[in-house]
Coordinates of C-alpha atoms in Angstrom, one line a residue:
M61 CA 12.6 55.5 21.6
R62 CA 10.2 58.3 20.7
I63 CA 12.7 59.7 18.2
I64 CA 13.3 56.3 16.6
L65 CA 9.5 55.7 16.2
S66 CA 9.1 59.2 14.7
A67 CA 11.9 58.5 12.2
I68 CA 10.3 55.1 11.3
F69 CA 7.0 56.9 10.8
V70 CA 8.5 59.5 8.5
V71 CA 10.4 56.9 6.4
A72 CA 7.2 54.8 6.1
S73 CA 5.2 57.8 5.0
L74 CA 7.8 58.7 2.3
L75 CA 7.9 55.2 1.0
Q76 CA 4.1 55.1 0.9
S77 CA 4.0 58.4 -1.0
L78 CA 6.6 57.2 -3.5
L79 CA 4.8 53.9 -4.0
A80 CA 1.6 55.7 -4.6
Q81 CA 3.1 57.8 -7.4
D82 CA 2.8 56.7 -11.0
P83 CA 6.1 55.0 -11.8
V84 CA 5.8 55.8 -15.5
Q85 CA 7.1 59.2 -16.5
T86 CA 4.8 61.1 -18.9
G87 CA 4.8 64.1 -21.1
V88 CA 2.6 66.1 -23.4
I89 CA 2.1 66.1 -27.2
R90 CA 0.5 69.2 -28.7
G91 CA 0.1 70.4 -32.3
Q92 CA -2.0 71.3 -35.3
V93 CA -3.6 69.3 -38.1
L94 CA -3.9 71.1 -41.5
N95 CA -5.1 70.4 -45.0
E96 CA -1.8 69.8 -46.9
G97 CA -3.0 71.7 -50.0
T98 CA -5.0 74.6 -48.7
K99 CA -3.3 74.9 -45.3
E100 CA -6.7 75.2 -43.6
P101 CA -7.0 73.9 -40.1
L102 CA -9.0 70.6 -39.8
F103 CA -11.7 70.5 -37.2
G104 CA -12.6 67.1 -35.7
A105 CA -9.5 65.1 -36.7
N106 CA -8.8 62.3 -34.3
I107 CA -5.3 61.7 -33.0
I108 CA -4.3 58.5 -31.1
V109 CA -1.0 57.5 -29.6
V110 CA -0.2 54.2 -31.3
G111 CA -0.3 51.3 -28.9
T112 CA -2.3 53.2 -26.3
A113 CA -5.8 54.4 -25.7
I114 CA -4.6 58.0 -25.2
G115 CA -5.8 60.5 -27.8
A116 CA -7.5 63.8 -28.6
S117 CA -9.5 65.6 -31.3
T118 CA -8.7 68.9 -33.0
D119 CA -10.6 72.0 -32.1
F120 CA -12.0 74.6 -34.6
Y121 CA -8.4 75.9 -35.2
G122 CA -7.0 72.4 -35.8
N123 CA -5.2 72.3 -32.5
F124 CA -5.0 69.4 -30.2
L125 CA -3.4 68.5 -26.8
I126 CA -2.6 65.0 -25.5
E127 CA -1.5 64.6 -21.9
R128 CA 0.0 61.8 -19.8
V129 CA 1.9 60.3 -22.8
P130 CA 4.6 57.8 -21.8
V131 CA 8.1 59.3 -22.2
G132 CA 10.0 58.0 -25.2
T133 CA 9.8 57.9 -29.0
Q134 CA 6.1 57.6 -29.9
S135 CA 4.0 57.4 -33.1
I136 CA 0.6 59.0 -33.5
R137 CA -2.3 58.1 -35.8
I138 CA -4.2 60.9 -37.4
T139 CA -7.6 60.3 -39.1
A140 CA -10.2 62.7 -40.6
V141 CA -13.1 62.2 -42.9
G142 CA -12.1 62.7 -46.6
Y143 CA -8.4 62.5 -45.9
A144 CA -5.9 59.6 -46.2
P145 CA -5.1 58.4 -42.6
F146 CA -1.5 59.0 -41.6
I147 CA 0.9 57.8 -38.9
R148 CA 3.5 60.3 -37.8
T149 CA 6.5 58.5 -36.4
D150 CA 9.4 59.8 -34.3
V151 CA 7.5 62.0 -31.9
V152 CA 10.0 62.4 -29.0
V153 CA 8.2 62.8 -25.7
T154 CA 10.1 64.2 -22.7
T155 CA 9.2 65.6 -19.3
S156 CA 11.2 68.8 -19.9
K157 CA 9.0 70.3 -22.6
P158 CA 5.9 69.5 -24.8
A159 CA 6.5 67.7 -28.1
E160 CA 5.0 69.9 -30.8
V161 CA 4.0 68.5 -34.2
F162 CA 2.3 69.9 -37.3
I163 CA 0.5 67.3 -39.4
P164 CA -0.5 68.1 -43.0
L165 CA -3.2 65.6 -44.2
V166 CA -3.6 64.8 -47.9
E167 CA -7.1 64.4 -49.3
S168 CA -7.8 60.8 -50.2
L169 CA -7.8 59.9 -53.9
I170 CA -9.7 56.6 -53.3
S171 CA -13.2 56.3 -52.1
I172 CA -14.4 52.7 -52.2
E173 CA -17.5 51.5 -50.4
A174 CA -17.0 48.7 -47.8
V175 CA -13.2 49.1 -47.9
Q176 CA -11.4 50.4 -44.9
V177 CA -8.2 52.3 -45.8
T178 CA -5.5 51.5 -43.3
A179 CA -3.4 54.4 -42.0
S180 CA 0.1 54.6 -43.6
Y181 CA 3.4 56.0 -42.5
F182 CA 3.9 57.6 -45.9
Q183 CA 2.3 60.5 -47.7
K184 CA 2.3 61.5 -51.3
I185 CA 2.8 65.3 -51.6
P186 CA 0.3 66.6 -54.2
D187 CA 2.6 68.9 -56.1
K188 CA 5.5 66.4 -56.0
P189 CA 3.8 63.1 -56.9
L190 CA 7.0 61.2 -57.6
S191 CA 10.8 61.4 -57.0
N192 CA 10.2 62.9 -53.6
L193 CA 11.1 61.9 -50.0
T194 CA 10.2 63.6 -46.8
Q195 CA 12.3 63.3 -43.6
S196 CA 11.4 64.4 -40.1
N197 CA 13.8 66.1 -37.7
E198 CA 14.3 62.9 -35.7
E199 CA 14.9 60.8 -38.9
I200 CA 17.7 63.2 -39.9
R201 CA 19.2 63.3 -36.4
R202 CA 19.6 59.6 -36.0
L203 CA 21.0 58.9 -39.5
P204 CA 24.3 57.0 -39.1
G205 CA 27.1 59.3 -40.4
G206 CA 24.7 62.2 -41.0
L207 CA 26.4 64.4 -38.3
E208 CA 22.9 66.1 -37.9
D209 CA 23.4 67.8 -41.3
V210 CA 20.2 68.2 -43.4
V211 CA 22.2 68.1 -46.7
R212 CA 24.2 65.1 -45.7
A213 CA 21.0 63.3 -44.8
I214 CA 19.8 63.4 -48.5
S215 CA 23.1 62.3 -49.9
I216 CA 22.2 58.6 -49.2
L217 CA 19.0 58.8 -51.3
P218 CA 18.7 57.1 -54.7
G219 CA 20.1 59.1 -57.6
V220 CA 22.2 61.3 -55.3
A221 CA 26.0 61.2 -55.0
Q222 CA 28.6 63.2 -53.2
V223 CA 31.5 64.4 -55.3
Q224 CA 34.0 63.7 -52.5
A225 CA 33.8 62.6 -48.9
G226 CA 33.4 65.4 -46.4
R227 CA 31.6 67.8 -48.7
N228 CA 28.0 68.5 -49.5
D229 CA 28.5 69.0 -53.3
L230 CA 25.6 66.8 -54.5
I231 CA 25.3 65.3 -57.9
V232 CA 21.5 64.6 -58.4
R233 CA 20.7 62.3 -61.3
G234 CA 23.8 63.4 -63.1
G235 CA 23.3 67.1 -62.6
A236 CA 25.9 69.6 -61.4
P237 CA 26.0 70.9 -57.8
S238 CA 24.9 74.3 -59.2
E239 CA 21.6 72.7 -60.3
N240 CA 20.1 72.2 -56.7
L241 CA 17.5 74.6 -55.3
F242 CA 17.2 75.3 -51.6
I243 CA 14.1 76.8 -50.0
I244 CA 13.8 77.9 -46.4
E245 CA 10.5 79.3 -45.2
N246 CA 9.3 80.0 -48.7
L247 CA 12.6 81.9 -49.6
E248 CA 14.9 80.7 -52.3
V249 CA 18.5 80.5 -50.9
P250 CA 21.6 80.3 -53.1
N251 CA 23.4 77.9 -50.7
I252 CA 23.0 76.5 -47.2
N253 CA 26.5 75.4 -46.6
H254 CA 29.6 76.9 -44.9
F255 CA 32.6 77.6 -47.3
G256 CA 30.5 77.3 -50.4
T257 CA 31.8 77.4 -54.0
Q258 CA 30.7 80.5 -55.8
G259 CA 28.1 79.8 -58.5
A260 CA 27.3 76.4 -57.0
S261 CA 25.6 75.0 -53.9
G262 CA 28.1 72.9 -52.0
G263 CA 30.4 73.1 -49.0
P264 CA 31.7 71.0 -46.2
L265 CA 28.6 71.2 -43.9
S266 CA 25.2 72.9 -43.6
F267 CA 24.7 76.1 -41.6
V268 CA 21.1 75.3 -40.7
N269 CA 20.7 74.2 -37.1
L270 CA 18.9 70.8 -37.2
D271 CA 17.4 71.4 -33.7
Y272 CA 15.0 73.9 -35.3
V273 CA 14.1 72.1 -38.5
E274 CA 10.6 70.7 -38.5
G275 CA 11.2 68.5 -41.5
T276 CA 12.5 68.4 -45.1
S277 CA 11.1 67.5 -48.5
F278 CA 13.6 66.5 -51.2
S279 CA 12.6 66.1 -54.9
T280 CA 15.0 64.7 -57.5
G281 CA 12.8 65.5 -60.5
G282 CA 9.3 66.0 -61.8
F283 CA 8.6 68.9 -59.4
G284 CA 5.9 71.4 -60.3
A285 CA 5.9 74.8 -62.0
K286 CA 6.1 76.5 -58.6
Y287 CA 9.8 75.6 -58.5
G288 CA 12.2 76.8 -61.2
D289 CA 15.6 78.4 -62.1
K290 CA 17.2 75.0 -61.2
L291 CA 17.5 71.8 -63.2
S292 CA 17.9 68.9 -60.9
S293 CA 16.4 69.0 -57.4
V294 CA 14.5 71.0 -54.8
L295 CA 15.1 70.8 -51.0
T296 CA 12.6 72.6 -48.9
L297 CA 13.2 73.1 -45.2
D298 CA 10.5 74.2 -42.7
L299 CA 11.7 75.7 -39.4
R300 CA 9.6 74.7 -36.4
E301 CA 8.0 77.1 -34.0
G302 CA 9.3 77.8 -30.5
R303 CA 7.9 76.7 -27.2
K304 CA 4.6 78.3 -26.3
D305 CA 4.5 77.3 -22.6
A306 CA 7.8 78.6 -21.1
L307 CA 11.3 79.9 -21.9
G308 CA 13.8 77.1 -22.5
G309 CA 17.2 76.4 -24.0
K310 CA 20.2 74.2 -24.0
A311 CA 23.9 74.2 -24.6
T312 CA 25.1 71.8 -27.3
I313 CA 28.4 70.2 -28.4
S314 CA 28.9 67.9 -31.4
A315 CA 31.7 66.5 -33.5
T316 CA 32.6 69.9 -35.0
Q317 CA 30.9 72.7 -33.1
F318 CA 29.4 73.9 -29.8
G319 CA 26.5 76.3 -29.4
L320 CA 23.5 77.7 -27.4
N321 CA 19.8 77.4 -28.2
M322 CA 17.0 79.4 -26.8
E323 CA 13.2 79.4 -27.4
G324 CA 10.0 80.5 -25.8
P325 CA 6.7 82.4 -25.9
L326 CA 6.3 86.1 -26.8
S327 CA 2.7 86.5 -25.8
E328 CA -0.3 84.5 -24.5
S329 CA -1.8 84.3 -28.0
G330 CA 0.8 81.9 -29.1
D331 CA 3.5 84.2 -30.5
N332 CA 7.0 82.6 -30.1
F333 CA 10.6 82.7 -31.0
I334 CA 13.7 80.5 -31.6
F335 CA 17.4 81.5 -31.6
S336 CA 20.7 79.7 -31.8
A337 CA 24.4 80.6 -32.0
R338 CA 27.1 78.1 -32.9
R339 CA 30.8 78.1 -33.3
S340 CA 33.2 75.5 -34.7
Y341 CA 36.2 74.3 -32.7
L342 CA 38.0 72.7 -35.6
D343 CA 40.5 75.5 -35.4
F344 CA 41.7 74.2 -32.1
I345 CA 42.1 70.7 -33.5
F346 CA 43.8 71.8 -36.7
R347 CA 46.2 74.1 -34.9
A348 CA 47.1 71.3 -32.4
A349 CA 47.7 68.9 -35.3
G350 CA 50.1 71.4 -37.0
F351 CA 48.0 72.1 -40.1
G352 CA 49.0 75.0 -42.3
F353 CA 45.4 76.3 -42.5
V354 CA 42.6 76.5 -40.0
P355 CA 38.9 76.9 -40.9
E356 CA 36.7 78.8 -38.5
Y357 CA 33.0 79.5 -38.6
W358 CA 30.0 80.9 -36.7
D359 CA 26.3 80.6 -37.6
F360 CA 23.2 82.3 -36.1
L361 CA 19.6 81.4 -36.6
G362 CA 16.5 83.2 -35.4
K363 CA 12.8 83.0 -36.1
T364 CA 9.7 84.8 -34.8
H365 CA 6.1 83.5 -35.4
I366 CA 3.4 86.0 -34.8
R367 CA -0.3 85.2 -35.0
L368 CA -2.1 88.3 -36.4
S369 CA -5.6 86.7 -36.4
N370 CA -7.2 83.3 -36.8
K371 CA -6.5 83.4 -40.5
D372 CA -3.3 85.5 -40.7
Q373 CA 0.2 84.9 -39.4
L374 CA 3.5 86.5 -39.9
V375 CA 6.9 84.6 -39.9
I376 CA 10.2 86.5 -39.7
F377 CA 13.4 84.6 -39.8
G378 CA 17.1 85.2 -40.4
I379 CA 20.3 83.1 -40.7
A380 CA 23.9 84.4 -40.8
A381 CA 27.0 82.3 -41.5
L382 CA 30.5 83.8 -41.0
D383 CA 33.4 81.7 -42.4
N384 CA 37.1 82.4 -42.3
V385 CA 40.3 80.5 -43.1
R386 CA 43.6 81.3 -41.4
L387 CA 46.8 80.4 -43.2
F388 CA 50.0 79.8 -41.3
N389 CA 53.1 80.1 -43.5
S390 CA 55.9 80.0 -41.0
T391 CA 57.6 77.0 -42.5
A392 CA 58.5 76.0 -46.1
D393 CA 56.3 72.9 -45.8
Q394 CA 53.3 75.0 -44.7
R395 CA 53.9 77.5 -47.6
F396 CA 54.0 74.6 -50.1
S397 CA 50.9 72.9 -48.7
N398 CA 49.0 76.2 -48.6
S399 CA 50.0 77.0 -52.2
R400 CA 47.6 74.1 -53.3
V401 CA 44.7 75.5 -51.3
L402 CA 42.2 78.1 -52.5
S403 CA 41.5 80.1 -49.3
N404 CA 37.8 80.8 -49.1
A405 CA 36.5 83.3 -46.5
Q406 CA 32.9 84.3 -46.8
N407 CA 29.9 85.8 -45.0
Q408 CA 26.3 84.8 -45.8
F409 CA 23.0 86.3 -44.7
V410 CA 19.5 84.9 -45.4
G411 CA 16.4 86.6 -44.1
G412 CA 12.8 87.1 -44.9
A413 CA 9.3 87.8 -43.7
T414 CA 6.2 85.8 -44.9
W415 CA 2.6 86.8 -44.4
R416 CA 0.2 83.9 -44.8
H417 CA -3.6 84.4 -45.1
I418 CA -5.8 81.4 -44.9
A419 CA -9.0 81.6 -47.0
N420 CA -12.0 79.3 -47.1
K421 CA -10.7 77.4 -50.0
G422 CA -7.0 78.1 -50.1
Y423 CA -4.2 80.4 -49.0
L424 CA -2.1 83.3 -50.0
N425 CA 1.6 83.5 -49.2
V426 CA 3.6 86.8 -49.6
T427 CA 7.4 86.6 -48.9
L428 CA 9.8 89.5 -48.9
G429 CA 13.4 88.2 -48.6
Q430 CA 17.0 89.3 -48.8
T431 CA 20.1 87.1 -49.4
V432 CA 23.7 88.4 -49.4
V433 CA 26.9 86.4 -50.0
E434 CA 30.3 88.0 -49.7
Y435 CA 33.2 86.0 -51.1
D436 CA 37.0 86.5 -50.6
F437 CA 39.1 83.9 -52.5
L438 CA 42.9 83.9 -52.4
Q439 CA 45.6 81.5 -53.6
N440 CA 49.3 82.2 -53.3
D441 CA 52.3 80.3 -54.6
S442 CA 54.9 78.8 -52.3
L443 CA 56.8 82.2 -52.3
L444 CA 53.5 83.9 -51.1
N445 CA 53.0 85.6 -54.5
P446 CA 49.3 85.8 -55.3
I447 CA 48.2 83.7 -58.3
F448 CA 44.5 84.2 -57.9
K449 CA 42.3 86.6 -56.0
N450 CA 38.5 87.3 -56.2
I451 CA 36.5 89.6 -54.0
S452 CA 32.9 89.7 -54.9
Q453 CA 29.4 90.1 -53.5
E454 CA 26.0 88.7 -54.7
G455 CA 22.8 90.0 -53.3
E456 CA 19.1 89.3 -54.1
T457 CA 16.2 91.3 -52.9
S458 CA 13.1 89.2 -53.7
L459 CA 9.3 89.5 -53.5
R460 CA 7.1 86.5 -54.2
A461 CA 3.4 85.8 -53.9
D462 CA 1.8 82.3 -54.1
L463 CA -1.9 81.7 -54.3
L464 CA -3.6 78.3 -54.0
T465 CA -7.4 77.9 -54.2
N466 CA -9.9 75.1 -54.8
V467 CA -11.8 76.4 -57.8
A468 CA -14.1 73.4 -57.9
D469 CA -14.6 70.0 -56.3
R470 CA -11.2 68.2 -56.5
T471 CA -9.8 71.0 -58.7
E472 CA -6.9 73.0 -57.4
L473 CA -5.4 76.1 -59.0
S474 CA -2.0 77.5 -58.1
V475 CA -0.5 80.8 -59.4
G476 CA 2.5 82.8 -58.4
I477 CA 4.8 85.6 -59.3
I478 CA 8.5 86.1 -58.3
G479 CA 10.6 89.2 -58.7
K480 CA 14.3 89.6 -57.8
R481 CA 16.6 92.6 -57.8
V482 CA 20.1 91.3 -58.2
A483 CA 23.2 93.3 -57.2
F484 CA 26.6 92.0 -58.1
S485 CA 30.2 93.2 -57.8
N486 CA 33.5 91.5 -58.2
D487 CA 37.2 92.2 -58.5
I488 CA 38.9 89.2 -60.0
R489 CA 42.7 89.0 -60.6
L490 CA 44.4 86.1 -62.4
P491 CA 47.9 86.7 -63.6
L492 CA 49.3 84.4 -66.3
F493 CA 48.3 80.9 -65.4
T494 CA 49.1 77.7 -67.4
T495 CA 46.6 74.8 -67.1
S496 CA 47.7 71.2 -67.0
F497 CA 46.8 70.9 -70.7
G498 CA 49.0 73.9 -71.7
E499 CA 46.4 76.6 -72.1
V500 CA 47.4 80.1 -70.8
L501 CA 44.8 81.9 -68.9
T502 CA 44.7 85.5 -67.6
L503 CA 42.0 87.9 -66.4
N504 CA 42.0 91.2 -64.5
A505 CA 38.6 92.7 -64.2
A506 CA 36.4 94.7 -61.8
N507 CA 32.7 94.8 -62.6
S508 CA 29.5 95.6 -60.8
G509 CA 25.9 96.1 -61.7
T510 CA 22.3 95.4 -61.0
S511 CA 19.8 93.2 -62.9
F512 CA 16.3 91.9 -62.7
K513 CA 15.2 88.3 -62.5
G514 CA 11.6 87.2 -62.4
A515 CA 9.1 84.4 -63.0
V516 CA 5.4 83.7 -63.2
Y517 CA 3.7 80.3 -63.1
G518 CA 0.3 78.7 -63.2
Q519 CA -0.6 75.1 -62.3
I520 CA -3.9 73.2 -62.2
A521 CA -4.4 69.9 -60.5
Q522 CA -7.5 67.7 -61.1
S523 CA -8.5 64.5 -59.5
F524 CA -10.6 61.9 -61.5
G525 CA -11.5 59.1 -59.1
P526 CA -8.2 57.3 -58.4
A527 CA -6.2 59.5 -60.8
R528 CA -4.7 62.9 -60.3
I529 CA -3.3 65.0 -63.1
I530 CA -1.1 68.2 -62.6
A531 CA -0.5 70.5 -65.6
G532 CA 1.6 73.7 -65.3
V533 CA 3.6 76.2 -67.1
R534 CA 6.3 78.6 -66.0
L535 CA 7.9 81.7 -67.5
D536 CA 11.4 82.7 -66.4
Y537 CA 13.0 86.1 -67.2
F538 CA 16.6 87.3 -66.7
D539 CA 17.7 90.6 -68.3
Q540 CA 21.5 89.9 -68.3
I541 CA 21.6 87.4 -71.2
R542 CA 20.6 87.3 -74.8
E543 CA 17.7 84.9 -74.4
K544 CA 15.9 86.8 -71.7
A545 CA 12.6 84.9 -71.4
V546 CA 11.9 81.1 -71.6
V547 CA 8.7 79.1 -71.1
A548 CA 8.7 75.7 -69.4
P549 CA 5.6 73.4 -69.6
R550 CA 5.2 70.5 -67.2
L551 CA 2.8 67.6 -66.8
S552 CA 2.6 64.8 -64.2
A553 CA 0.1 62.2 -63.3
T554 CA -0.5 59.5 -60.6
Y555 CA -3.0 56.7 -60.6
A556 CA -3.9 54.7 -57.5
L557 CA -4.1 51.0 -58.5
S558 CA -5.2 50.4 -54.9
P559 CA -4.9 52.0 -51.5
F560 CA -1.4 50.6 -51.4
A561 CA 0.0 51.0 -54.9
N562 CA 0.4 53.9 -57.4
V563 CA 1.7 54.3 -60.9
N564 CA 3.3 57.7 -61.5
A565 CA 4.7 59.6 -64.6
S566 CA 6.0 63.1 -65.3
V567 CA 7.4 65.0 -68.3
G568 CA 8.6 68.6 -68.3
R569 CA 11.1 71.2 -69.3
Y570 CA 13.3 73.0 -66.8
Y571 CA 15.4 76.1 -67.3
Q572 CA 18.2 77.7 -65.2
A573 CA 19.9 81.1 -65.7
P574 CA 23.7 81.1 -65.9
S575 CA 25.5 81.8 -62.7
Y576 CA 26.2 85.5 -62.0
V577 CA 29.9 85.1 -61.7
W578 CA 30.1 83.6 -65.2
L579 CA 28.4 86.7 -66.6
F580 CA 30.2 89.4 -64.6
S581 CA 33.8 88.0 -64.7
N582 CA 33.7 88.0 -68.5
P583 CA 31.2 90.4 -70.1
S584 CA 31.4 88.5 -73.4
N585 CA 29.4 85.7 -71.7
R586 CA 26.3 87.9 -71.7
D587 CA 25.5 86.1 -75.0
L588 CA 24.7 82.9 -73.1
Q589 CA 21.2 81.4 -73.1
H590 CA 19.3 79.7 -70.3
V591 CA 20.5 76.2 -69.6
G592 CA 17.8 73.7 -70.3
A593 CA 16.9 70.1 -69.5
D594 CA 13.9 67.9 -70.4
H595 CA 12.8 65.4 -67.7
F596 CA 11.0 62.1 -68.5
I597 CA 10.1 60.0 -65.4
I598 CA 8.0 56.9 -64.8
G599 CA 7.6 55.0 -61.6
F600 CA 5.7 52.7 -59.3
D601 CA 5.4 52.6 -55.6
Q602 CA 3.9 49.9 -53.3
L603 CA 3.3 49.6 -49.6
I604 CA 4.4 46.2 -48.5
R605 CA 3.3 47.0 -45.0
T606 CA 1.9 50.2 -43.6
D607 CA 5.5 51.1 -42.4
T608 CA 7.4 49.8 -45.4
R609 CA 7.4 51.2 -49.0
V610 CA 9.1 50.1 -52.2
S611 CA 9.5 52.5 -55.1
L612 CA 11.0 51.9 -58.6
E613 CA 11.6 54.7 -61.0
G614 CA 13.3 55.2 -64.3
Y615 CA 14.3 58.6 -65.7
V616 CA 15.9 60.3 -68.7
K617 CA 17.3 63.9 -68.5
N618 CA 18.3 65.5 -71.8
Y619 CA 20.5 68.7 -71.4
F620 CA 20.8 71.4 -73.9
Q621 CA 22.4 74.9 -74.2
Y622 CA 25.0 74.2 -71.4
P623 CA 27.8 76.7 -71.3
T624 CA 31.1 75.4 -72.7
S625 CA 34.5 77.1 -72.9
V626 CA 35.8 78.4 -76.2
T627 CA 39.5 78.4 -75.1
R628 CA 39.2 75.0 -73.4
P629 CA 36.8 73.0 -75.6
Y630 CA 36.8 70.0 -73.3
L631 CA 35.4 72.1 -70.5
V632 CA 31.6 72.0 -69.9
L633 CA 30.6 74.0 -66.9
A634 CA 28.4 71.1 -65.7
N635 CA 31.7 69.7 -64.4
T636 CA 32.5 72.7 -62.2
G637 CA 31.3 73.9 -58.8
A638 CA 32.3 70.7 -56.9
G639 CA 35.2 70.4 -54.5
F640 CA 37.4 73.2 -53.3
G641 CA 38.2 74.6 -56.8
G642 CA 41.4 76.5 -57.4
S643 CA 44.4 75.9 -59.6
E644 CA 43.9 72.1 -59.8
E645 CA 40.6 72.8 -61.5
G646 CA 41.9 75.7 -63.6
Y647 CA 39.5 78.2 -61.8
A648 CA 36.8 76.9 -64.1
S649 CA 33.9 77.7 -61.9
F650 CA 34.6 81.4 -61.9
G651 CA 33.7 81.9 -65.6
I652 CA 37.0 83.3 -66.6
D653 CA 36.7 81.7 -70.0
P654 CA 34.7 83.0 -72.9
L655 CA 31.6 80.8 -73.0
V656 CA 29.0 79.7 -75.5
S657 CA 25.7 77.8 -75.0
S658 CA 26.7 74.8 -77.1
G659 CA 26.9 72.0 -74.6
S660 CA 24.6 69.0 -74.6
G661 CA 24.3 65.8 -72.7
A662 CA 22.1 63.1 -71.1
A663 CA 21.6 61.3 -67.9
R664 CA 19.6 58.0 -67.7
G665 CA 19.0 55.8 -64.7
V666 CA 16.9 53.4 -62.7
E667 CA 16.4 53.7 -59.0
L668 CA 15.1 51.3 -56.4
L669 CA 14.3 52.5 -52.9
V670 CA 13.1 50.5 -49.9
Q671 CA 12.2 52.5 -46.8
K672 CA 11.1 51.2 -43.4
K673 CA 9.7 53.6 -40.9
L674 CA 10.1 53.2 -37.1
S675 CA 6.9 51.5 -35.8
E676 CA 5.7 48.7 -33.5
V677 CA 8.4 46.7 -35.3
P678 CA 11.4 48.4 -33.6
C679 CA 13.7 48.9 -36.6
Y680 CA 14.0 51.4 -39.4
G681 CA 16.2 52.1 -42.4
T682 CA 16.5 52.7 -46.1
V683 CA 18.1 50.6 -48.9
S684 CA 18.6 52.2 -52.3
I685 CA 20.1 51.0 -55.5
S686 CA 20.8 53.4 -58.5

């Protein structure tokens, strides 16, 4: 009896203990609030978890910590005097680790007495006042059909089209895939896709691990003078910091790959790191299905964030992608099938170090970077005789400095300088090849060399009450072509009709240097000029609700000096760089033709975008018509 009573007492005590515990699981949100323009930490900003009374304020360094936040997907409201209030959605709170967020606040354009400005789920980026969309990590992750791919996530936006299903060759407002700029941690990257096409920017899937992407900003036109050497779009990716509280990691498996993630602190002062390694398992699937070729890839990502002082920080990152294609030619059917495939094995490396200094009225960024891409293209006929081969390497060693400062009240000045040392080598072999139109092509050349590419820019932004005007100019230089230097002026403006509606306009000239492979494959192409395009954009955006925005834009792009083939007059190189290339496209993207800068064209369009953010109304989505 004594044993039974003791057992009952123990069970009762456990039940009482369990009932006394909080049945709601909670987690932690920590982060930093910054001035979007100057990157200065904001002291005294208020952060509230939407739908609760839980919140915090930022300290002198802009940091905040909110504890006992219910587990799940939360939204937080951020307010600060002189700044447009903002609601950050998709903050995923778990018990396993803190949710870390970095919130840039935009200075308010409207200051009306007796009017309370309601917090919005949308922000207007100052140097990209129109034709721009930002996406958080969670928005990209849950995109239907997005496969957690940062490039695929933007393919559904207005004005953007995929050349073919299963590839990230994007046509942005009529522009070629070679006209898209990618920026990772302030470093310009030639391509962010596995199995990319040389001279372009596509490929089947991105090699950037979404788990470590803080967010993206995608602009389809009207971008400022800071961005250049591309004609159609700018995609910037910011990698998040690692955990500061403890070492952590996870094993992942997705539809195409498996991998391992690790992150954690390096010191008590907040230094941290992230690392990931992934490998595809498509080769197992393709081999089991009896395919004649098997694609394999690895990718690695690492980043270290070091806090040098309260106003100085150092970010070092690197990404490597190793791609290979195995060909199986044991049967006649496999040899015939592989004869139609341009085998594409390549290795890519992207790495850089950025020093950021925060001043009282601005910041200075200095980035030293290195990008290297090694290509190995091969195509055989059904008898295994080579009909095309190209082994080449493109490398860029770059140094850039960007300075932003508030020279006066509501006046912002940005200046920058970029220098690149380009090293290129290739060995291209094309025996006699007859196109589908009857032209006979041949090329056997081995070339190598170094060149210099650079740019300087200046931009001033001035706010006049509810209006903001941005004027800038950019000079680009490339020593491998006849027209070495070009000047591109740009002007944009936005006018706030109310706290919920804006009218926007932009006009500007954009230049892009010809692809390296076009110049080195055929030395006669050194007489080419910079490719140019003039952008004219006008638009209107309206908040229907704080979580729902409608935007309408119209644009005209006028192209000039586009390279065209002398031997194939129908061939304008705007139509190359998409798809797998090879004999079916006449190897056009490799610049084997003698080219002249005589192509012209135009793209015109109207775009409607309706975007609903996840909020207290538990649905989200986008609808676009172009």
